CSV table of C-alpha atoms in Angstrom, one decimal:
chain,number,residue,atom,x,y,z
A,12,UNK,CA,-0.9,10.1,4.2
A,13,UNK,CA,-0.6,6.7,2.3
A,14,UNK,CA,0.5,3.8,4.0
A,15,UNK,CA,0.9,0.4,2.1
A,16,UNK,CA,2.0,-3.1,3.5
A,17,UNK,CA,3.7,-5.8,1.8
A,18,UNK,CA,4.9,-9.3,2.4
A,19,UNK,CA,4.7,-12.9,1.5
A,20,UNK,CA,0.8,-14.2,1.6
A,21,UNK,CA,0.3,-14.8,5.5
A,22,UNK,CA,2.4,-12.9,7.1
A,23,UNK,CA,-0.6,-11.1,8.4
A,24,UNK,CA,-0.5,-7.9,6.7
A,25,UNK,CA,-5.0,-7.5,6.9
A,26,UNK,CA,-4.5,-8.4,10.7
A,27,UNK,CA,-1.9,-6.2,11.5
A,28,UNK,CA,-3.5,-3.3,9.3
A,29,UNK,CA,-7.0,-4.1,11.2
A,30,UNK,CA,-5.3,-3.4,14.4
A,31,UNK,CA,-3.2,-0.7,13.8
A,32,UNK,CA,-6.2,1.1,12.1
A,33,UNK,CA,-8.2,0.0,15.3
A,34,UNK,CA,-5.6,2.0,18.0
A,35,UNK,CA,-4.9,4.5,15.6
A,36,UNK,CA,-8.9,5.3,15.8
A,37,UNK,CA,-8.8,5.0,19.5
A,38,UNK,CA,-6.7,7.8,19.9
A,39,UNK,CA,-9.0,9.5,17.8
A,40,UNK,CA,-7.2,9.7,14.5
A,41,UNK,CA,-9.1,9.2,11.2
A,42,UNK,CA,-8.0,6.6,8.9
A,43,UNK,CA,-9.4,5.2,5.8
A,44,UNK,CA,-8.7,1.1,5.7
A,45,UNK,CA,-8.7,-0.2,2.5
A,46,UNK,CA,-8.6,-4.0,2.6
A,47,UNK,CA,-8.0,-7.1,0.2
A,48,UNK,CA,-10.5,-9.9,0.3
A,49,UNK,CA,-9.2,-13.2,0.9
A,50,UNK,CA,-10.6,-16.2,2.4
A,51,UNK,CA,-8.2,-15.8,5.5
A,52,UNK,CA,-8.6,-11.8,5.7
A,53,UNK,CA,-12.2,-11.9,6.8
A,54,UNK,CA,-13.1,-9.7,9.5
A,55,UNK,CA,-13.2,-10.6,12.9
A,56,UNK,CA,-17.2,-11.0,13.2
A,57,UNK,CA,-17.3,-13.2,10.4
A,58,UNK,CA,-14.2,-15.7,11.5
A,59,UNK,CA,-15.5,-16.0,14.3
A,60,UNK,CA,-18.8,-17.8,12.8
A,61,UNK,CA,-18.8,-21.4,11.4
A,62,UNK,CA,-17.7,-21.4,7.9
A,63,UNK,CA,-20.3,-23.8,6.3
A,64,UNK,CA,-20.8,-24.7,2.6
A,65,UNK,CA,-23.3,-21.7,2.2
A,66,UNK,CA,-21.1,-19.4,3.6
A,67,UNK,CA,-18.0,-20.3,1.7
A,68,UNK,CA,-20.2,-19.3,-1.0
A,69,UNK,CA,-21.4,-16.0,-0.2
A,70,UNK,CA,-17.7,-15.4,0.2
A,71,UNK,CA,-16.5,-16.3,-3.2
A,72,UNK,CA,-19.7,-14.7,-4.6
A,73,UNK,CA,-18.5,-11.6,-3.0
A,74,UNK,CA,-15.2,-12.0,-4.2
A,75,UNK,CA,-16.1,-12.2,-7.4
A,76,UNK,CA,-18.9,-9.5,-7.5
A,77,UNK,CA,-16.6,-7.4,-5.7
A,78,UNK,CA,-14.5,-6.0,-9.0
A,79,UNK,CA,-17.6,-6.2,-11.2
A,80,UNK,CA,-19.1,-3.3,-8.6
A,81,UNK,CA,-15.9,-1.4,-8.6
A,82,UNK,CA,-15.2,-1.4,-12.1
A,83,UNK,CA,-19.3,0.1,-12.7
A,84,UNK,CA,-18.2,2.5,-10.0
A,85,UNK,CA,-14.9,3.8,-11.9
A,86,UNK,CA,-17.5,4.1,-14.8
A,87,UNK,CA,-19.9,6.0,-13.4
A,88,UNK,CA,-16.8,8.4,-12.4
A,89,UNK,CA,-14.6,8.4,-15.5
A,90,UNK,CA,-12.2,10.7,-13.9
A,91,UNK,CA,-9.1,9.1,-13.9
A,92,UNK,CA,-10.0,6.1,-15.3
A,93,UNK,CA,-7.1,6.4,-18.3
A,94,UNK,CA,-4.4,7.1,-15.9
A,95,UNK,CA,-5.7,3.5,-14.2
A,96,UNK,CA,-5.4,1.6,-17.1
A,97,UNK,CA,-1.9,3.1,-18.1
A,98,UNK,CA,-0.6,2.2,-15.2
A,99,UNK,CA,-2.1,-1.4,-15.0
A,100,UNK,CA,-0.8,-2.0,-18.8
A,101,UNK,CA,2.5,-0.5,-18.1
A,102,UNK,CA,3.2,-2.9,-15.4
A,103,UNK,CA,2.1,-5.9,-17.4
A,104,UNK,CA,4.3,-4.8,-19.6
A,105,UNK,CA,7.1,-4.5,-17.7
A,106,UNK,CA,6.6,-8.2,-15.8
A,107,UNK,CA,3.8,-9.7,-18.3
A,108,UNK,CA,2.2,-13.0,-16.8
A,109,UNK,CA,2.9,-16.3,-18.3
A,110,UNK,CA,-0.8,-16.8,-19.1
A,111,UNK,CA,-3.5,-14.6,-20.6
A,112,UNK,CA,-6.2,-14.9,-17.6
A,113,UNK,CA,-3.6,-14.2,-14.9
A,114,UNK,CA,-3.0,-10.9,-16.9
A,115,UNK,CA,-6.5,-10.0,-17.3
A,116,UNK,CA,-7.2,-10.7,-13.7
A,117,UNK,CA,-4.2,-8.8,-12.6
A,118,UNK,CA,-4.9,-5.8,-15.4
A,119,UNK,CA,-8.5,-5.4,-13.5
A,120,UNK,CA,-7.2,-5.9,-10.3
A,121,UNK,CA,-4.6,-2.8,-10.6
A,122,UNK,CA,-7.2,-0.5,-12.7
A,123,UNK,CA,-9.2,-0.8,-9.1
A,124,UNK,CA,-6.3,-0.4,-6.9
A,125,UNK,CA,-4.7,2.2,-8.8
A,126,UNK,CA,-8.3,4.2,-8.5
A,127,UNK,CA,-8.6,3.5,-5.1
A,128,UNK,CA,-5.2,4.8,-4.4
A,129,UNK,CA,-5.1,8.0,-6.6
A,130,UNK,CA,-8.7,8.9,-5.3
A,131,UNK,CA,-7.4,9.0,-1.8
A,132,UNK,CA,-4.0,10.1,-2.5
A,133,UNK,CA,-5.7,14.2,-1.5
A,134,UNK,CA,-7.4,12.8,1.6
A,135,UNK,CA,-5.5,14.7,4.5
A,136,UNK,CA,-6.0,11.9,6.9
A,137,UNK,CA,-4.0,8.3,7.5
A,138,UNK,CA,-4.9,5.7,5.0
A,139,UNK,CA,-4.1,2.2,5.1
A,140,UNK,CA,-3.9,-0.3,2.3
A,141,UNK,CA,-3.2,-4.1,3.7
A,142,UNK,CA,-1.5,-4.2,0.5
A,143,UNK,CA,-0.8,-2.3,-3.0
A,144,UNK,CA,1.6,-1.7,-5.8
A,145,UNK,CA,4.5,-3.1,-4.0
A,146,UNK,CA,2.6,-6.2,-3.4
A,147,UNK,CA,1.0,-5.8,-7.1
A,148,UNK,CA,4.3,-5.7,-7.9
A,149,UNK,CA,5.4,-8.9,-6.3
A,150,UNK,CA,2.5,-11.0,-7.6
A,151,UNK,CA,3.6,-10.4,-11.2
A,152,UNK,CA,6.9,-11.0,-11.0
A,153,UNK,CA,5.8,-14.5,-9.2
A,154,UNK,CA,3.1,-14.7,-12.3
A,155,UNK,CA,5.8,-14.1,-14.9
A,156,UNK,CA,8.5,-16.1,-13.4
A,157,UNK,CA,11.4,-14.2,-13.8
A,158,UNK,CA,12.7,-12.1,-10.9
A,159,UNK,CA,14.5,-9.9,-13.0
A,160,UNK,CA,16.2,-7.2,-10.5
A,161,UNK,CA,16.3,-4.3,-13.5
A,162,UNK,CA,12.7,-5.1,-14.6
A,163,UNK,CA,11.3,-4.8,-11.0
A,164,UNK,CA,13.5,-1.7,-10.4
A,165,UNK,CA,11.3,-0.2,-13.2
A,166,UNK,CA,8.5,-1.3,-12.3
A,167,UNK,CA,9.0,0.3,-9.0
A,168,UNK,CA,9.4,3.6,-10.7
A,169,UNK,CA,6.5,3.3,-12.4
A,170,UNK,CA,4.2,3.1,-9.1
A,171,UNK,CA,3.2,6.0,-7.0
A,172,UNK,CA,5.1,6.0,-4.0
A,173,UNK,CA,3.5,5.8,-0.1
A,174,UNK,CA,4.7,8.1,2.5
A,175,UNK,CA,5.5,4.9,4.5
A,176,UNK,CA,5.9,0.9,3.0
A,177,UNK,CA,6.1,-1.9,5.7
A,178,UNK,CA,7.5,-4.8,5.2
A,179,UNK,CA,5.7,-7.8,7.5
A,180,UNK,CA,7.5,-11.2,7.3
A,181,UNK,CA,7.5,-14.3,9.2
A,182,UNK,CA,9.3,-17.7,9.7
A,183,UNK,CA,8.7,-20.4,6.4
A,184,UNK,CA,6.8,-23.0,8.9
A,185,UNK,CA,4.1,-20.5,10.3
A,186,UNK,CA,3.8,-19.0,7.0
A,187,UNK,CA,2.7,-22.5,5.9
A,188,UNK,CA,0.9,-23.3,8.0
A,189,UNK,CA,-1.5,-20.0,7.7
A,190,UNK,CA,-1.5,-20.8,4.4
A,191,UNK,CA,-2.6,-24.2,4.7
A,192,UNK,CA,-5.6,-22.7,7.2
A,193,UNK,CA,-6.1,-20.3,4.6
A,194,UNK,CA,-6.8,-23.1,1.5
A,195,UNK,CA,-8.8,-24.9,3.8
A,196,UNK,CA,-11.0,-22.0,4.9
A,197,UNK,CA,-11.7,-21.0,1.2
A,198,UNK,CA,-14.2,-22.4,-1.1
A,199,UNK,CA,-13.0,-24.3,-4.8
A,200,UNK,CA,-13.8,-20.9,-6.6
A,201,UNK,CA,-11.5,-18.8,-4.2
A,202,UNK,CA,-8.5,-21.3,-4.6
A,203,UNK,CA,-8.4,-21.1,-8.5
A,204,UNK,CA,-7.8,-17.3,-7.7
A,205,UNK,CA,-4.6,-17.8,-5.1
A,206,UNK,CA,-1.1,-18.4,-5.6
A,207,UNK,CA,-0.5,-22.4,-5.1
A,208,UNK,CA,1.3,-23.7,-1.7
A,209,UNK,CA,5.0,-23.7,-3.2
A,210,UNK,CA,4.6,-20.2,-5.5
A,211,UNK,CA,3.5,-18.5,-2.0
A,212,UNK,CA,6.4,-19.5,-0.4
A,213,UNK,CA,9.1,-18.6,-2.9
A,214,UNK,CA,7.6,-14.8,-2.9
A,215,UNK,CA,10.2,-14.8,0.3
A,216,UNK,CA,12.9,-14.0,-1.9
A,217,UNK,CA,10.5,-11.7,-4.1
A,218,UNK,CA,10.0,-9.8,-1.1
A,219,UNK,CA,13.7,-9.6,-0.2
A,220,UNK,CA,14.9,-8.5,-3.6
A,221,UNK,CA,11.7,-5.7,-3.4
A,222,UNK,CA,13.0,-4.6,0.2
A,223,UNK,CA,16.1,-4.3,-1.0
A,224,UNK,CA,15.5,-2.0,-3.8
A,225,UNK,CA,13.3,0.3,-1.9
A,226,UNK,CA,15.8,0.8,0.2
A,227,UNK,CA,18.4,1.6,-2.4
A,228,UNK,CA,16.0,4.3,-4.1
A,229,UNK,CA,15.3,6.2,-0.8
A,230,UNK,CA,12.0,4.8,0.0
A,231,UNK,CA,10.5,5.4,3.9
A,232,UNK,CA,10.6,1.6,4.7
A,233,UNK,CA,10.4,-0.2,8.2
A,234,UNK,CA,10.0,-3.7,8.4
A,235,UNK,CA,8.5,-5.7,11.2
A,236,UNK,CA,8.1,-9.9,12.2
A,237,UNK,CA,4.6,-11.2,12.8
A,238,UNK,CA,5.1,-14.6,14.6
A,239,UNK,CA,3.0,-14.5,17.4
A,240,UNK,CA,0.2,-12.4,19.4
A,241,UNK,CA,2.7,-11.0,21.6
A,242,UNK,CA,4.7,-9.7,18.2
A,243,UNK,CA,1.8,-8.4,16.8
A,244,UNK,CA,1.6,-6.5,19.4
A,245,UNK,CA,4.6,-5.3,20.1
A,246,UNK,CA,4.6,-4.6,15.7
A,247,UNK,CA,1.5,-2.2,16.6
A,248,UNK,CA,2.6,-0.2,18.7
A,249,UNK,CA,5.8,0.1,16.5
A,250,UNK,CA,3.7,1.0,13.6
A,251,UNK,CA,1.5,3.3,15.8
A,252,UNK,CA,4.1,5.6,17.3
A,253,UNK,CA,6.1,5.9,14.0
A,254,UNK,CA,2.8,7.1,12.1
A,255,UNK,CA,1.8,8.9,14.9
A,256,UNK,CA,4.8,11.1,14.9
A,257,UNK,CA,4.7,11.7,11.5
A,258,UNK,CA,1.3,13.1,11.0
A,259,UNK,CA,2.2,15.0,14.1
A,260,UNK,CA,5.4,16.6,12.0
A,261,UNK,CA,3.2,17.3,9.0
A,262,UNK,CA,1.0,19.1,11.5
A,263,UNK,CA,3.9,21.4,12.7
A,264,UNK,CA,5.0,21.8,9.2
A,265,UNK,CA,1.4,22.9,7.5
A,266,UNK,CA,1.4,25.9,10.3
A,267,UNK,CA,4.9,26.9,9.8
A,268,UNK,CA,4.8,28.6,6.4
A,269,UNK,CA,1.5,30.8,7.9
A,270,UNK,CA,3.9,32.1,10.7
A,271,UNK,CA,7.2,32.8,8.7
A,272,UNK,CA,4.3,34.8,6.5
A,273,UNK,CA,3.5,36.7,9.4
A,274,UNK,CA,7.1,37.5,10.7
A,275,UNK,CA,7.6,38.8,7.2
A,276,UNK,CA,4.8,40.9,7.1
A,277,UNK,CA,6.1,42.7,9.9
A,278,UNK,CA,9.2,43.6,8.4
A,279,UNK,CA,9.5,46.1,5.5
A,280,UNK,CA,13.4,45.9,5.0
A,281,UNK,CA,13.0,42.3,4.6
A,282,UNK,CA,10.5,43.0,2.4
A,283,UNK,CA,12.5,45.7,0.6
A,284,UNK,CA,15.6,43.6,0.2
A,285,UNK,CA,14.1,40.3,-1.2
A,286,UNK,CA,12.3,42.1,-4.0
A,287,UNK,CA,15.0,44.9,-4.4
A,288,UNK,CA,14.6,45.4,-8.2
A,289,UNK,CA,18.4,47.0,-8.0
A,290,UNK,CA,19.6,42.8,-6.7
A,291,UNK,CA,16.7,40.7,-8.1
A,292,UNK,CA,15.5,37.9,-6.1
A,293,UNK,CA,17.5,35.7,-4.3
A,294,UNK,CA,17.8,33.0,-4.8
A,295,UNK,CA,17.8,29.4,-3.0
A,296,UNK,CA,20.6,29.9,-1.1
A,297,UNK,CA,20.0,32.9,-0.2
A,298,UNK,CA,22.5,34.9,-2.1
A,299,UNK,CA,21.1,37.8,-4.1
A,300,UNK,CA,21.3,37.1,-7.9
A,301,UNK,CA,22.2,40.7,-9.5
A,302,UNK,CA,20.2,41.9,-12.6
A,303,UNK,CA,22.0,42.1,-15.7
């Protein structure tokens, strides 16, 4: 089961994924948390330490090591690796950048994600991406500058889909003001790589158009406020309940099909009527379909 948040940069979508991941492991289900690395979305151990000159540049050294090891590791497993690069170049495509290195940092960026999503698109258990294609989605339409609804409608369709997208938002002031912390935490290196002040801001109305469109093609999306401690928590155990209750549905319907075997195995006239070579099969409705 994939999960994937999106939102405008600081609405908290790591934090809120850290903690949900966090209760979600305390009632003893498994999930994978796969996390962006920004300057702001450190973990709690290392925001809690003084963030001095030498650590702001382990950080960025990390940041920027950080696709050169992925990328070795999608080479020593090749599996896979066209599909990634299709759908990075499609997207491009589709919403293509206004400059060359904001498309070659976006093309590696989705090669990584879109390995890291496919490889754990099998896995049985809950997995939780602070962000992905949605949000992928969203940066290049801010990159390319034209929030064109058809062209992002597209590029939606070209994306696999989540079993659940949430949307985190917050007011315009506290968003500025994370993202103000969040400058001010990072080193020179790391701020040549974000989104400037007033770009960051306008992905609001990125984010509304995206909602918006989700909506209209059916997609499972709930979307929650994070403005303060008391409505992260209160987003949390939202988030927790709803997943919760699906992986507990999945549950029931894995062991259903095993039982309707069983009841049919006991059953011979059943038996004898579905495969009646005198009707045929039936067929989805159940009506017999008569052979010709």
């Amino acid at each position: 089961m994939i999960i994937e948040f999106f939102g405008p940069p600081g609405a908290g979508k790591t934090t809120l994924a850290r903690t949900l991941a966090a209760r979600l492991r305390e009632h003893n289900y498994t999930v994978d948390l796969v996390l962006s690395h920004r300057p702001a979305e450190r973990s709690p151990s290392e925001s809690a330490k003084p963030s001095t000159a030498l650590r702001k540049i382990l950080f960025a050294a990390r940041r920027l090591t950080r696709p050169l090891t992925e990328l070795a590791s999608m080479l020593v497993q090749p599996r896979g690796m066209s599909r990634d690069l299709t759908t990075a170049l499609n997207l491009i495509k589709v919403l293509p950048p206004s400059s060359a290195l904001s498309s070659l940092r976006l093309l590696q960026y989705m090669s990584r994600l879109s390995h890291a999503w496919f490889r754990r698109s099998a896995i049985a258990h809950i997995v939780l991406f602070d962000q992905a294609f949605v949000q992928a989605i969203c940066s290049l339409t801010l990159l390319c500058g034209i929030a064109d609804e058809a062209l992002i409608s597209y590029a939606l369709d070209l994306v696999p889909e989540p079993d659940l997208l949430i949307r985190l938002d917050a007011p315009a002031k506290l968003l500025e003001e994370r993202l103000r912390d969040r400058h001010d935490l990072g080193s020179k290196v790391e701020r040549l790589l974000e989104l400037d002040l007033e770009t960051s801001l306008n992905s609001r109305n990125v984010i509304d158009l995206l909602h918006d469109l989700l909506c209209r093609k059916g997609r499972n999306v709930v979307s929650i406020s994070s403005v303060n401690q008391s409505s992260l928590a209160a987003a949390v155990e939202q988030m927790e309940r709803q997943i919760v209750s699906m992986v507990e549905q999945r549950k029931r319907a894995a062991t259903k099909p095993a039982h309707v075997g069983a009841d049919i195995s006991g059953h011979s006239s059943l038996i004898s009527t579905i495969f009646d070579p005198d009707l045929g099969a039936l067929d989805r409705t159940g009506t017999a379909r008569t052979r010709k």
